[in-house]
PDB file of C-alpha atoms in Angstrom:
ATOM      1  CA  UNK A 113       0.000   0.000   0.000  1.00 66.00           C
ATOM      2  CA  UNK A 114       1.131   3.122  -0.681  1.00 79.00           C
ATOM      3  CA  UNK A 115       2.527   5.923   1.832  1.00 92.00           C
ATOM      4  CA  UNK A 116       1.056   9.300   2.366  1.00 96.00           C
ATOM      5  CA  UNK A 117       2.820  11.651  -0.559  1.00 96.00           C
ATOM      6  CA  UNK A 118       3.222  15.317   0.283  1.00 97.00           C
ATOM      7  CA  UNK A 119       4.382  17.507  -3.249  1.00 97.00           C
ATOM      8  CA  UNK A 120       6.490  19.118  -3.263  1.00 97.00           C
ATOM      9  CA  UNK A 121       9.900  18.293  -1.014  1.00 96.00           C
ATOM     10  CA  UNK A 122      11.034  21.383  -1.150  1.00 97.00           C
ATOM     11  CA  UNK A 123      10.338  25.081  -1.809  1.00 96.00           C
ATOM     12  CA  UNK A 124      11.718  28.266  -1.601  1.00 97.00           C
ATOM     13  CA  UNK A 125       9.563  31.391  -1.615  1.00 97.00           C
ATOM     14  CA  UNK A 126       9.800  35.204  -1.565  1.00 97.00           C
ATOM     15  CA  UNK A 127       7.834  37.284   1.280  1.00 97.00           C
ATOM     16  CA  UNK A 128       4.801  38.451   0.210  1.00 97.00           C
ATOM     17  CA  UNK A 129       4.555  35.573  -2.174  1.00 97.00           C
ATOM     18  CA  UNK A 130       1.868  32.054  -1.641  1.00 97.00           C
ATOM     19  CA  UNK A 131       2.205  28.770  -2.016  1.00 98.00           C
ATOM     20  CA  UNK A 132      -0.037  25.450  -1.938  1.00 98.00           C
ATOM     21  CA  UNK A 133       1.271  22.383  -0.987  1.00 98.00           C
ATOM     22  CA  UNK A 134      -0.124  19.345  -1.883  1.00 98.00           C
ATOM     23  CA  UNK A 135      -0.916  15.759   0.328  1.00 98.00           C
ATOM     24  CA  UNK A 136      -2.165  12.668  -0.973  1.00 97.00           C
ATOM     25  CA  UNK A 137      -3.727  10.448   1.827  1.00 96.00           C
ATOM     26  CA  UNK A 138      -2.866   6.768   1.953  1.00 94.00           C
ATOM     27  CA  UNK A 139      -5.506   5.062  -0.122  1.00 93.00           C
ATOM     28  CA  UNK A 140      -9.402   4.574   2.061  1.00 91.00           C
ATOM     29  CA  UNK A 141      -7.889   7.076   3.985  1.00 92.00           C
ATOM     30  CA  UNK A 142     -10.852  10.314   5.211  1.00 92.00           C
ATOM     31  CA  UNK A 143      -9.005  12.354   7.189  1.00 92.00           C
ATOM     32  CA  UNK A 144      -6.083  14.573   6.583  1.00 95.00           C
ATOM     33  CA  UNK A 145      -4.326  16.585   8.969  1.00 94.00           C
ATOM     34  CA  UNK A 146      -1.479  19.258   8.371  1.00 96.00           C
ATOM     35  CA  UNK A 147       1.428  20.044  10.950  1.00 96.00           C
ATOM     36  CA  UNK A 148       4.124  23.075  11.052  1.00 97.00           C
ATOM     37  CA  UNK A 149       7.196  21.880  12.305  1.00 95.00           C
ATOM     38  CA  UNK A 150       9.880  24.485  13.370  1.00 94.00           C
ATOM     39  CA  UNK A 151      12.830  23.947  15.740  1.00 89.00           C
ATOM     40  CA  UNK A 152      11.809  27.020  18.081  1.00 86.00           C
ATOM     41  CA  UNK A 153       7.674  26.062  18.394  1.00 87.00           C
ATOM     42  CA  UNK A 154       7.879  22.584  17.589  1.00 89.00           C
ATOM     43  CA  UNK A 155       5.063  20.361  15.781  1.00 92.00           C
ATOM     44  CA  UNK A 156       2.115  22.534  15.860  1.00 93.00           C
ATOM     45  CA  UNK A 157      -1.505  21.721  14.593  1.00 92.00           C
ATOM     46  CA  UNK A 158      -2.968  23.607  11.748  1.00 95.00           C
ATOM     47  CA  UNK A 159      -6.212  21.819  10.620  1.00 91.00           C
ATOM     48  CA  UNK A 160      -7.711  18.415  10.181  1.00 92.00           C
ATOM     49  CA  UNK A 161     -10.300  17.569   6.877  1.00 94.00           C
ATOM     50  CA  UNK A 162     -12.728  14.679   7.174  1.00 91.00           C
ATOM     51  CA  UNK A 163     -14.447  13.862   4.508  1.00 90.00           C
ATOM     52  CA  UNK A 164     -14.031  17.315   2.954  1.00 93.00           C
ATOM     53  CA  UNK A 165     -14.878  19.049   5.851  1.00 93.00           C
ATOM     54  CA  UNK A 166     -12.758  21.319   7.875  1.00 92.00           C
ATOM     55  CA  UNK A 167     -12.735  18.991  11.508  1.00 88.00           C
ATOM     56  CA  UNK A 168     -11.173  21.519  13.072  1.00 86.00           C
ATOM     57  CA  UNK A 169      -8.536  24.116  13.153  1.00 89.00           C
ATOM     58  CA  UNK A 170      -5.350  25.043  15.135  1.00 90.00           C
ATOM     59  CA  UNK A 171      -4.021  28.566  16.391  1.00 89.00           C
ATOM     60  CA  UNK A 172      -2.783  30.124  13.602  1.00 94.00           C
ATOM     61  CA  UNK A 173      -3.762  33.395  11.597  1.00 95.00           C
ATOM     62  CA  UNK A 174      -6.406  33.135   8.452  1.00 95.00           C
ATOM     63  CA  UNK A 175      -3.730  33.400   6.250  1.00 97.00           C
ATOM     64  CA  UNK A 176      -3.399  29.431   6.427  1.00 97.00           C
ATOM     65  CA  UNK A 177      -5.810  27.980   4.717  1.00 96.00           C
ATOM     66  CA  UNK A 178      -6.655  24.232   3.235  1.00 96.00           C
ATOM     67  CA  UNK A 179      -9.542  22.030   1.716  1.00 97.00           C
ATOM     68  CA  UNK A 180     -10.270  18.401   1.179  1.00 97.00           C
ATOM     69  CA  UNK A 181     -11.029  16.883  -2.229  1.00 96.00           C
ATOM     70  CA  UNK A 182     -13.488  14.122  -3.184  1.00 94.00           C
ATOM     71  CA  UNK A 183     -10.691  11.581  -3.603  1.00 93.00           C
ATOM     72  CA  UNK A 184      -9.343  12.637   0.148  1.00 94.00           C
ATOM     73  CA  UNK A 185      -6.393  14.478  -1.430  1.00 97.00           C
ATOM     74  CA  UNK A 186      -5.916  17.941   0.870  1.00 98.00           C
ATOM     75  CA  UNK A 187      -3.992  21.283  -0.245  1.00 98.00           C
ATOM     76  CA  UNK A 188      -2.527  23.934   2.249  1.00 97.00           C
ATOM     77  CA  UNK A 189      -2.481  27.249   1.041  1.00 98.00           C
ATOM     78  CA  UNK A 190       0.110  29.858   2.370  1.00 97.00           C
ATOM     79  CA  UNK A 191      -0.958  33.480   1.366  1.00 95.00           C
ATOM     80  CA  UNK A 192       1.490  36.596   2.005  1.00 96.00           C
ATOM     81  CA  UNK A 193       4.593  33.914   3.304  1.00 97.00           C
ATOM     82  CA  UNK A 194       6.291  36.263   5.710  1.00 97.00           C
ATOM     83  CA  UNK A 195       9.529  34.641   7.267  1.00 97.00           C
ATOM     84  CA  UNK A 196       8.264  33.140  10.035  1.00 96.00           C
ATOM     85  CA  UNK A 197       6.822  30.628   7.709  1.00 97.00           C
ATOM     86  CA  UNK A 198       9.740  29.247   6.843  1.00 97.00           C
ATOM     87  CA  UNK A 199       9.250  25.906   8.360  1.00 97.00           C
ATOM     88  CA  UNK A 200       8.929  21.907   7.896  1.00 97.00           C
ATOM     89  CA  UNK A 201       4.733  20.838   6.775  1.00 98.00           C
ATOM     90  CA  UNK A 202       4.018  17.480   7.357  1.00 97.00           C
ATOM     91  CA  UNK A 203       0.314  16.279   6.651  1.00 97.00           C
ATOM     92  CA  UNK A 204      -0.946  12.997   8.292  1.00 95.00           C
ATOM     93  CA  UNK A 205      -3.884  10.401   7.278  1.00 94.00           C
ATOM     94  CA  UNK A 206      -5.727   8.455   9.170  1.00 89.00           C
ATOM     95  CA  UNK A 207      -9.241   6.095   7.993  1.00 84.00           C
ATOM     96  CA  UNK A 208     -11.321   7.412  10.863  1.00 75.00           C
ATOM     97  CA  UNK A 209     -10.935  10.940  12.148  1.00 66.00           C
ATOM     98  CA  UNK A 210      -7.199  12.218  13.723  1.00 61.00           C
ATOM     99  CA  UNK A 211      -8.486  11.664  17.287  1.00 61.00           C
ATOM    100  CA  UNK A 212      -9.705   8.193  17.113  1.00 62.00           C
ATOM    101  CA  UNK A 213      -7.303   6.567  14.204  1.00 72.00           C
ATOM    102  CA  UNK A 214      -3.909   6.012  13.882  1.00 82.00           C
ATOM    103  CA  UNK A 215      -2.228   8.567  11.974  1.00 88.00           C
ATOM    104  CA  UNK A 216       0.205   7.764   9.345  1.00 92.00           C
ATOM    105  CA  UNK A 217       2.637  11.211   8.335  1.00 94.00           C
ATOM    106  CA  UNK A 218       4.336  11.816   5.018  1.00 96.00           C
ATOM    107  CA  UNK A 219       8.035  13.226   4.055  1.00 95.00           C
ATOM    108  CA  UNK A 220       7.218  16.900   4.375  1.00 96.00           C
ATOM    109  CA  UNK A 221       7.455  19.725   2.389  1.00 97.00           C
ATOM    110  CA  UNK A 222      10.209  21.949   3.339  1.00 97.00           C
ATOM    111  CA  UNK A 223       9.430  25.864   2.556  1.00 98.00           C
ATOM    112  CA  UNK A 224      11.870  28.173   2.912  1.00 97.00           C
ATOM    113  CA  UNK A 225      11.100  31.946   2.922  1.00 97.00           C
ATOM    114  CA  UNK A 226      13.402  34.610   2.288  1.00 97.00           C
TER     115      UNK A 226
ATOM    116  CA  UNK B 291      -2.636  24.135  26.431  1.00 78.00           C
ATOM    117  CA  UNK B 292       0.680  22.226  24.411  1.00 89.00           C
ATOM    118  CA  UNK B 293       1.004  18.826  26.562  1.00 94.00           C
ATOM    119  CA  UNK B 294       4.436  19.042  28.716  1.00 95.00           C
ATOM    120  CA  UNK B 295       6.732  15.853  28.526  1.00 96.00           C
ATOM    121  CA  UNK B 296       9.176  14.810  30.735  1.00 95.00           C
ATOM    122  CA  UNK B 297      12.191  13.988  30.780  1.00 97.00           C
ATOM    123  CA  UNK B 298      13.015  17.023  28.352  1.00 96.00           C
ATOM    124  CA  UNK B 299      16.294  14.720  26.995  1.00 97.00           C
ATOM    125  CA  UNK B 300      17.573  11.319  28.346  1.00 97.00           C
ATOM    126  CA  UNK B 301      20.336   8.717  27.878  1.00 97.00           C
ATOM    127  CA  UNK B 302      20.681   4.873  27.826  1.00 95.00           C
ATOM    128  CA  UNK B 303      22.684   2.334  27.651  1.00 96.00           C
ATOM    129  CA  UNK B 304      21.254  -0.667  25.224  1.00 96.00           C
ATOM    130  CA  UNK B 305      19.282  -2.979  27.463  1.00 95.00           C
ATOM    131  CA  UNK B 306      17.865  -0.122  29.928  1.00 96.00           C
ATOM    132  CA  UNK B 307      14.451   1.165  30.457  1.00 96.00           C
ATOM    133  CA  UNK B 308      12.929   4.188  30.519  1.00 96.00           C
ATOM    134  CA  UNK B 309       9.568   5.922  30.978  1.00 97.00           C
ATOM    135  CA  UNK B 310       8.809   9.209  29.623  1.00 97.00           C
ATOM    136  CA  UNK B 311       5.758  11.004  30.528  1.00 97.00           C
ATOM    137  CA  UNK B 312       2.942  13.527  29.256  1.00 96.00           C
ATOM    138  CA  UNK B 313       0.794  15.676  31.150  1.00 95.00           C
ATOM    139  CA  UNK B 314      -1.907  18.262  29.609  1.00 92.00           C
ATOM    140  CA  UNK B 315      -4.336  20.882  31.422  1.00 90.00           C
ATOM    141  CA  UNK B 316      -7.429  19.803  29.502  1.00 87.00           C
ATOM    142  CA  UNK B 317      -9.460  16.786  29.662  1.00 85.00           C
ATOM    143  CA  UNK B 318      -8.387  14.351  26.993  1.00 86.00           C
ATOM    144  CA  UNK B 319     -10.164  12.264  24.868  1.00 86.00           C
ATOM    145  CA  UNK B 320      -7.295  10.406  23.025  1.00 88.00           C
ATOM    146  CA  UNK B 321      -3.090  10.301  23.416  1.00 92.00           C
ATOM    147  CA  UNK B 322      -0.583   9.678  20.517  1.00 92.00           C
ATOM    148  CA  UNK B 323       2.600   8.287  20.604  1.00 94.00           C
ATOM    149  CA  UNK B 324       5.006   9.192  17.875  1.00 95.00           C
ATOM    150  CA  UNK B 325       8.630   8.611  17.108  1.00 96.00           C
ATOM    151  CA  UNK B 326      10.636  10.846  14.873  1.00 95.00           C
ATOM    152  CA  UNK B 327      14.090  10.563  13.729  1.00 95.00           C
ATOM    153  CA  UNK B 328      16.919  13.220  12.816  1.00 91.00           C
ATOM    154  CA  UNK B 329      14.961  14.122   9.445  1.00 88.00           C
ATOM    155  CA  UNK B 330      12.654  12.408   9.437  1.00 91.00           C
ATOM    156  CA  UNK B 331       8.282  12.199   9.560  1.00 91.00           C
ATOM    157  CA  UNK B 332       7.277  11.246  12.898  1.00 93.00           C
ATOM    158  CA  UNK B 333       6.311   7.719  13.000  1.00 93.00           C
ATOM    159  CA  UNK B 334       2.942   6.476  14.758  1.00 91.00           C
ATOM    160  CA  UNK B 335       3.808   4.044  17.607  1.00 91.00           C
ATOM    161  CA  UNK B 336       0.220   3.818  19.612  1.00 88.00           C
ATOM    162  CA  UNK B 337      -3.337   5.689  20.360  1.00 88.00           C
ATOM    163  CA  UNK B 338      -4.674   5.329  23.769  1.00 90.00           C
ATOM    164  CA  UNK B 339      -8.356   6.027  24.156  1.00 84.00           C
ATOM    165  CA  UNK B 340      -9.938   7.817  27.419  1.00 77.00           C
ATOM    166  CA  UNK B 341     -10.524   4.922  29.511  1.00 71.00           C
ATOM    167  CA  UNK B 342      -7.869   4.614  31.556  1.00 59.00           C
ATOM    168  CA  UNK B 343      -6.345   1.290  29.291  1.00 66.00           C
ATOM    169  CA  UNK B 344      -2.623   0.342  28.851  1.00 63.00           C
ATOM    170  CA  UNK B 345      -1.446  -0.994  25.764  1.00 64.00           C
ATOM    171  CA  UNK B 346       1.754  -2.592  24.156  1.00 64.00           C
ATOM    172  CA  UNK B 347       3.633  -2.741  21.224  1.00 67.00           C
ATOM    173  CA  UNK B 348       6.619  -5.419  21.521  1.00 72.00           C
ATOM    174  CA  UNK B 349       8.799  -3.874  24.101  1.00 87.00           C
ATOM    175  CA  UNK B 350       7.021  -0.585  24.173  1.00 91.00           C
ATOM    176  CA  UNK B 351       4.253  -0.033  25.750  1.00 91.00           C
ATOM    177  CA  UNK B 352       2.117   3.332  27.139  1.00 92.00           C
ATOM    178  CA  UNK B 353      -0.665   4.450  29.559  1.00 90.00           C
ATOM    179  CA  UNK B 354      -3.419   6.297  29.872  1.00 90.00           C
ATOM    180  CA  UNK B 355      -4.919   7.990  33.454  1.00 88.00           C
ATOM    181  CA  UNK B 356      -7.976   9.689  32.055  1.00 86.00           C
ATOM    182  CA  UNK B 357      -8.285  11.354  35.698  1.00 87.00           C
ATOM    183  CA  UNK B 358      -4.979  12.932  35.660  1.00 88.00           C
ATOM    184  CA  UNK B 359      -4.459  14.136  32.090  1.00 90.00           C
ATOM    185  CA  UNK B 360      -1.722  12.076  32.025  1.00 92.00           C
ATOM    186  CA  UNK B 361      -0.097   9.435  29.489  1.00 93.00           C
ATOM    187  CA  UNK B 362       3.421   7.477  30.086  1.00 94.00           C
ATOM    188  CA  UNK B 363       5.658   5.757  27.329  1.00 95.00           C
ATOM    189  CA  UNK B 364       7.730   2.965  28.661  1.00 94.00           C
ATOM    190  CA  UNK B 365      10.260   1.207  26.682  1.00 95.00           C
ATOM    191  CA  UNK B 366      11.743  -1.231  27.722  1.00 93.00           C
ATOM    192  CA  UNK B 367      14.953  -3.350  27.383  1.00 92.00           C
ATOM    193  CA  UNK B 368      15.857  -0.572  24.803  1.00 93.00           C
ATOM    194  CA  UNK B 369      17.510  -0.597  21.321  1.00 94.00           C
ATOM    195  CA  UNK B 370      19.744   1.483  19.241  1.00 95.00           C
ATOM    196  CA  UNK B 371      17.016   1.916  16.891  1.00 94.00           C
ATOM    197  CA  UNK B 372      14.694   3.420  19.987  1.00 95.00           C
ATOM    198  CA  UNK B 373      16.553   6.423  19.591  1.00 97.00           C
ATOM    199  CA  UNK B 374      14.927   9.154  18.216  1.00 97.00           C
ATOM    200  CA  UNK B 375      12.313  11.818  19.734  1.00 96.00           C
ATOM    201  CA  UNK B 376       9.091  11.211  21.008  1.00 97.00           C
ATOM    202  CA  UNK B 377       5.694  12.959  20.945  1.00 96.00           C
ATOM    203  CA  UNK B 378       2.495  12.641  22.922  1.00 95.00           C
ATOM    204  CA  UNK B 379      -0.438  14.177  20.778  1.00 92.00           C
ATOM    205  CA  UNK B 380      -3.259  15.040  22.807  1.00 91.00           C
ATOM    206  CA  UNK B 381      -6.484  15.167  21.741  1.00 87.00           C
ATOM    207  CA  UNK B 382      -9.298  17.270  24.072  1.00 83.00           C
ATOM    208  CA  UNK B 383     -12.843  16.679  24.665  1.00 78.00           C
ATOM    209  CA  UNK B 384     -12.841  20.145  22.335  1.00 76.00           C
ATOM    210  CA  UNK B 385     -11.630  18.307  19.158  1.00 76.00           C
ATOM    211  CA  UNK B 386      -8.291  20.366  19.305  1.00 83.00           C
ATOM    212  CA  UNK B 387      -4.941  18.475  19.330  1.00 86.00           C
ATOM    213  CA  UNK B 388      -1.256  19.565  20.576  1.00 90.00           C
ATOM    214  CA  UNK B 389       1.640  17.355  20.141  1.00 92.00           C
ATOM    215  CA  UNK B 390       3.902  17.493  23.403  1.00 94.00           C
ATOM    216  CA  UNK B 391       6.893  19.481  24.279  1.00 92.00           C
ATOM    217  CA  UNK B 392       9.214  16.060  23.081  1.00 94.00           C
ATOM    218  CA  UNK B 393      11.854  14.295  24.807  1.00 97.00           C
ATOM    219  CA  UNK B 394      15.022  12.942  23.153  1.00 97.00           C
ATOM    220  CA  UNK B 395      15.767   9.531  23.491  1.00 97.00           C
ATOM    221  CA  UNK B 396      19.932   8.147  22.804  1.00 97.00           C
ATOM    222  CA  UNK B 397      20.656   4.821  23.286  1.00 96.00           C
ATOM    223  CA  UNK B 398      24.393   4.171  23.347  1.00 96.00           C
ATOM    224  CA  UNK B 399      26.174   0.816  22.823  1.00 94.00           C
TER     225      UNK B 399
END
């Protein structure tokens, strides 16, 4: 079975500039969660899709944003990067919803902002 | 409202135990266990549900005390490939979910 596949790796961005990264869910997978990862704040929670619904959403400003596809597949859209952005995304699947399931993560995609 | 773990950092020698340990604020409906590696995705290890169980996974094993907010890894008999830093995820009765402050596991030969 196949893995969880975030695209892309890696990125590097201008401030002021947006991105959308992409995460494909391990197959008869419904839930899709995205993580920041930075060495100062750690892994931090952004938002969870079930089923194409936003589940629920972490502390951070509206400028994050995401959806959930018919097929499960989830996007994460960055608008105005400012350099505090810079950071490590991991997204995680799980069949049932985050709290209940096991969660399986992907690589990552690495943004850098300058 | 980010879970606290503790020990912050420990060391081993192969063959030792050790028991690291996660305590939130809230009430909690559910506690992860992850694993991550020097570049690496975290990797799942268990989910406890609110019910106070205890579960194991070959030498690791983890549990839950709904009461206190509290969740403890144990490992024991430990590996070289146990090294690594863990996570607790948390999970509230409000839907919203913090991973934990991580500790950092070596085992040396």
């Amino acid at each position: 079975k196949a893995g969880v596949t975030q695209t892309p790796r890696y990125l590097i961005k201008t401030r002021g500039q947006q991105v959308t990264l992409s995460c494909s869910p391990i197959s008869g997978h419904r839930s899709v969660s995205w993580y920041q990862q930075t060495p100062g704040q750690g892994l931090q929670f952004l938002f969870e899709y079930f089923s194409e619904t936003q589940r629920n959403k972490g502390n951070f400003p509206g400028r994050f944003s995401g959806r959930q596809f018919s097929n499960s597949r989830s996007e994460m859209n960055v608008s105005t990067l400012e350099l505090g952005d810079s950071a490590l995304y991991l997204c995680a699947s799980s069949m049932v919803d985050r709290g209940s399931g096991e969660q399986y993560f992907g690589p990552g995609t690495r943004l850098t902002v300058t | 409202q980010q879970p606290v773990q503790s020990p912050q950092a420990v060391i081993l020698r192969e063959g030792e135990d050790a028991v690291i340990n996660c305590s939130s604020s809230k009430a909690l409906y559910s506690v992860h266990w992850y694993r991550q590696k020097h570049g690496e995705a975290p990797v799942f290890l268990m989910i406890l549900l609110k019910g106070g169980e205890q579960k194991g996974h070959e030498k690791i094993s983890a549990s839950f005390n709904e009461k206190k907010q509290q969740s403890s890894l144990y490992l024991t008999a430990s590996q070289l490939s146990y090294s690594g830093t863990y996570f607790c995820g948390t999970e509230n009765t409000g839907n919203q979910f913090y991973f934990g402050t991580g500790t950092s596991l070596t085992v040396i030969p």
